Amino acid sequence: MRLSELKPGDSAVITKILGHGAFRKRVMEMGFVKGREIKVMLQAPLSDPIKYRILDYEVSLRRAEASLLEVADVSEWTDSSEQKALTTQHDNPEEEVIRGDKIINVALLGNPNCGKTSLFNMVSGAHEHVGNYAGVTVDAKSGHMKYKGYRFNIVDLPGTYSLSAYSPEELYVLRYLRKETPDVIVNVVVGSNLERNLFLTTELIDMNRSMVIALNMYDEIEKSGQKLNYKYLGQLLGVPIVPTVASTGKGVNELLDRVIDVYEMRDPDVRHIHVNMGPAIENAISPLKDALKGMPNLQHHFSPRYLAIKFLEHDPEVERMLKPYREYEQLVTLRETGTNNIMKKLGEDPQAAIASEKYGFIEGALAETLDGTVKREQKTTEIIDAFVTNKLFGFPIFLIVMFVMFWCTFEIGNYPMEWIESLVSYISELIGNYMPEGPLKDLLLDGIIGGVGGVIVFLPNILILYAFISFMEDSGYMARVAFIMDKLMHKMGLHGKSFIPLVMGFGCNVPAIMSTRIIESKSSRLITVLINPFMSCSARIPIYVLLAGAFFPRHGTWVIFGLYLLGIAMAIITARLLRRFWFKKDETPFVMELPPYRMPTAKATLRAMWAKAEQYLKKMGGLILVASIIIWALSYFPRYSLEDIPQSYVAETGMLKDGKTLQSAGEDEKSAILNTYQQEHSILGHIGRACEPVVKPIGQTWKGCVSLIAGAAAKEVVVSTLGVLYVGDDDEAALSERLQEPSPVTGQPPFNPAKALAFMVFVLIYFPCIATIAAIIRETGSWKYGLFSVLYNTVLAWIVSFIVYRIALLI
């Protein structure tokens, strides 16, 4: 609760001051400290300002200033204080009531690849994805923990190199810091690249926020042969520094202790400094800073010095913040004067001059605190890069890596897949033998086991795929892939960074589309979003493994590898068309960090695999289970008996030979005729037969058409639908076997190699699932792009599938 929310006559206890800098110092000097009772006396005639009573005197605050003070009800504060005074230990810590002043809001902020998300996972217990390339964290992730009587609310902000609003990450971080005002910022700095990482630190110093530096990967400094006096460096910066190794948890408790000390304002290393940038720049900053001090509400969010520096640098977000004020023109005049003086004295624009001075400050601080020569710890990285980024070996190595990934996914994944398949068949046999006949048995066998059981067997294949992707991301190889693919991406009209979301699309298109925020160019970002569904996500793997295993048992790996390459080819063609006919060409320089190679820990890889397994199993028990039951119900109702089947139907289908009638047919023949009639005349059968003319030219029946439509919910549902439609309750054969058995009506199997290949190609290209469509609309900000993806992809899928089917028939 904020102080501004109280009404006249209300009393409360101050628990926290959210403001910073001069405002924080001033109100604390006036008695606004935590634990102090304050009473609302009255409001001005226009409701602003408001008069308060504290320490037996009265003071007025504007509503905007009062909103920066957190308060708690007097009775709640008293109750929680008494509860804490009774005992220092509690039977159930989870139920412990924590006072408002014991809640610390922490923001993790740092460069990409600094280990920020690893630290977040270690502290909060969350299982967020960690990757060794820029832009993994594309949104703020939140978690919490309890430590020494405090509750830490932790937010993992996107990785950013600075606080200038030129990229989506920087803009997000800047707006978060303005709106949320965290109590303490943990600036995660990577030990192996201090000079570059500390540039962001200097901007946070300008911002004048409460801060602790987590000197992460400190073990790399120790291995390098250097010695860093981090305590003295912290004193020079006015910010306490704690060495940590987030991957192992080393130093994390010490970091939390320092966060508490900074929050409670008892850390001896905390002091506010100004990064001096020389007379020319300081003379330009000072008049801007003085002018900004007189502008209401601004300094509650950012310090005047920070705003002055950013305004001098023509930062677009600060420009947007200041433009509504009547003093804006005066600020522009002051800026022009300062810019001219800087250009005249230093011979460069303010932005370059400020960056140069800040790096000079960092260099001077490290010269006093960093000793020893650096060992060639990058030697391993250089040796590996000599091969994987080589113009002769780079592409072949990448293709080999992709082929090995798909080979392991298909071949090695076959063994555990067969075990799970045997278990599903055993459960199906038990239910078939011991459960009495009826709708419930049919639901369990045809709907749930036939649908969900048909999909869950592919869990091992998906885990193997994610293990490979996780290894490539965590090791740093993914960034090299973007590096070697930049020229090809450029010819497609895209950016080198576009390749990272595209490769991520092999796992899941939704987070891959979200990760396009790392691309600075708007047009490249939009094109990458629209072509991402052509990257064959893991949800399609069950379909590929099912059909490739059944119809191409000796060449399954090559078929699946070819499908992935076809998806990439469709993405390239679409990107070229979009760049030529829709989006204007824009040139964005390729600037991307190539981090050193790091061997991913088994724990990190297993955690990523388990997170995906958990996600997959939840989908099994949720979306796919519901979809399977709905598909089963649509195919089960209305119910028919032998008396409902006209003799003309039997004659048309040709299911009985030698002039037999339905009455004279055997029991097995009657059962087959009834099952066929039931499916064709069910609700689902009517829907499928209405759509059948559309898919018939690509070799598909109404059952295949229905399964493709059901794939809108999730691509795994395609397999579960085929399982419901083709696996009968009296048949223990696996789905792959049923797809190869001749139909009693046509005498032909539902699929053959040509039909299977055309089906897989259609599944590869046609409209994405609902979640992906929603992600496209959200990231592009327009439903038109979502509609385009549905229509364009489906039409393209039909054309390519038709061509593939006709060629396959000829072969």
Coordinates of N, CA, C and O in Angstrom, one line a residue, residues 101 139 146 153 172 260 286 290 325 458 522 573 578 588 595 628 644 707 721 756 782:
D101 N 8.6 -4.0 5.7 CA 10.0 -3.5 5.6 C 11.0 -4.6 5.5 O 12.2 -4.4 5.3
D139 N 12.4 -11.2 -21.6 CA 11.3 -10.6 -20.8 C 11.8 -10.7 -19.4 O 12.7 -11.4 -19.0
K146 N 13.0 -16.8 0.8 CA 13.1 -16.3 2.1 C 14.5 -16.5 2.6 O 15.1 -17.6 2.4
N153 N 12.0 -10.6 -3.4 CA 11.3 -10.7 -4.6 C 12.3 -10.3 -5.7 O 12.7 -9.2 -5.9
Y172 N 13.1 -2.0 -22.5 CA 12.3 -2.7 -21.4 C 12.9 -2.4 -20.1 O 12.2 -2.1 -19.1
I260 N 21.1 -7.2 1.9 CA 20.4 -6.8 3.1 C 21.0 -5.6 3.7 O 20.4 -4.6 4.1
S286 N 26.2 20.2 -16.5 CA 25.8 20.9 -15.3 C 24.5 21.8 -15.5 O 23.6 21.8 -14.8
D290 N 20.9 21.2 -13.7 CA 20.3 22.3 -12.8 C 18.9 22.6 -13.3 O 17.9 22.8 -12.5
Y325 N 7.1 18.6 -21.4 CA 7.4 19.7 -20.4 C 7.6 21.0 -21.2 O 8.2 21.1 -22.2
F458 N 6.7 -40.7 -27.8 CA 7.7 -39.9 -28.5 C 8.5 -39.0 -27.5 O 9.3 -38.2 -28.0
K522 N 13.5 -3.5 -37.2 CA 12.1 -3.9 -37.1 C 11.7 -4.8 -38.2 O 11.0 -5.8 -38.0
I573 N 12.9 -18.8 -49.1 CA 12.0 -18.3 -50.2 C 11.1 -17.3 -49.7 O 10.9 -16.2 -50.3
L578 N 9.1 -11.6 -48.9 CA 8.7 -10.6 -48.0 C 9.6 -9.3 -48.1 O 9.1 -8.2 -48.1
T588 N 21.2 -3.0 -41.0 CA 21.5 -3.0 -39.6 C 22.8 -3.7 -39.4 O 23.0 -4.8 -39.8
P595 N 30.8 -15.1 -27.1 CA 31.4 -15.4 -25.8 C 32.3 -16.6 -25.9 O 32.4 -17.4 -26.8
S628 N -8.0 -35.3 -27.5 CA -8.3 -36.7 -27.8 C -9.7 -37.1 -27.4 O -10.4 -37.8 -28.2
D644 N -29.1 -50.2 -38.7 CA -29.1 -48.8 -39.3 C -28.4 -48.7 -40.7 O -28.4 -47.7 -41.4
S707 N -7.3 -35.1 -38.9 CA -6.2 -35.0 -38.0 C -5.4 -33.7 -38.3 O -4.8 -33.1 -37.3
T721 N -5.0 -38.0 -32.9 CA -6.2 -38.1 -33.7 C -6.2 -39.3 -34.6 O -7.1 -40.1 -34.8
A756 N 2.5 -40.8 -47.2 CA 3.2 -40.5 -46.0 C 4.1 -39.3 -46.1 O 4.1 -38.4 -45.3
S782 N -0.2 -7.0 -34.6 CA -1.3 -6.9 -35.6 C -1.9 -8.3 -35.8 O -1.1 -9.3 -36.1

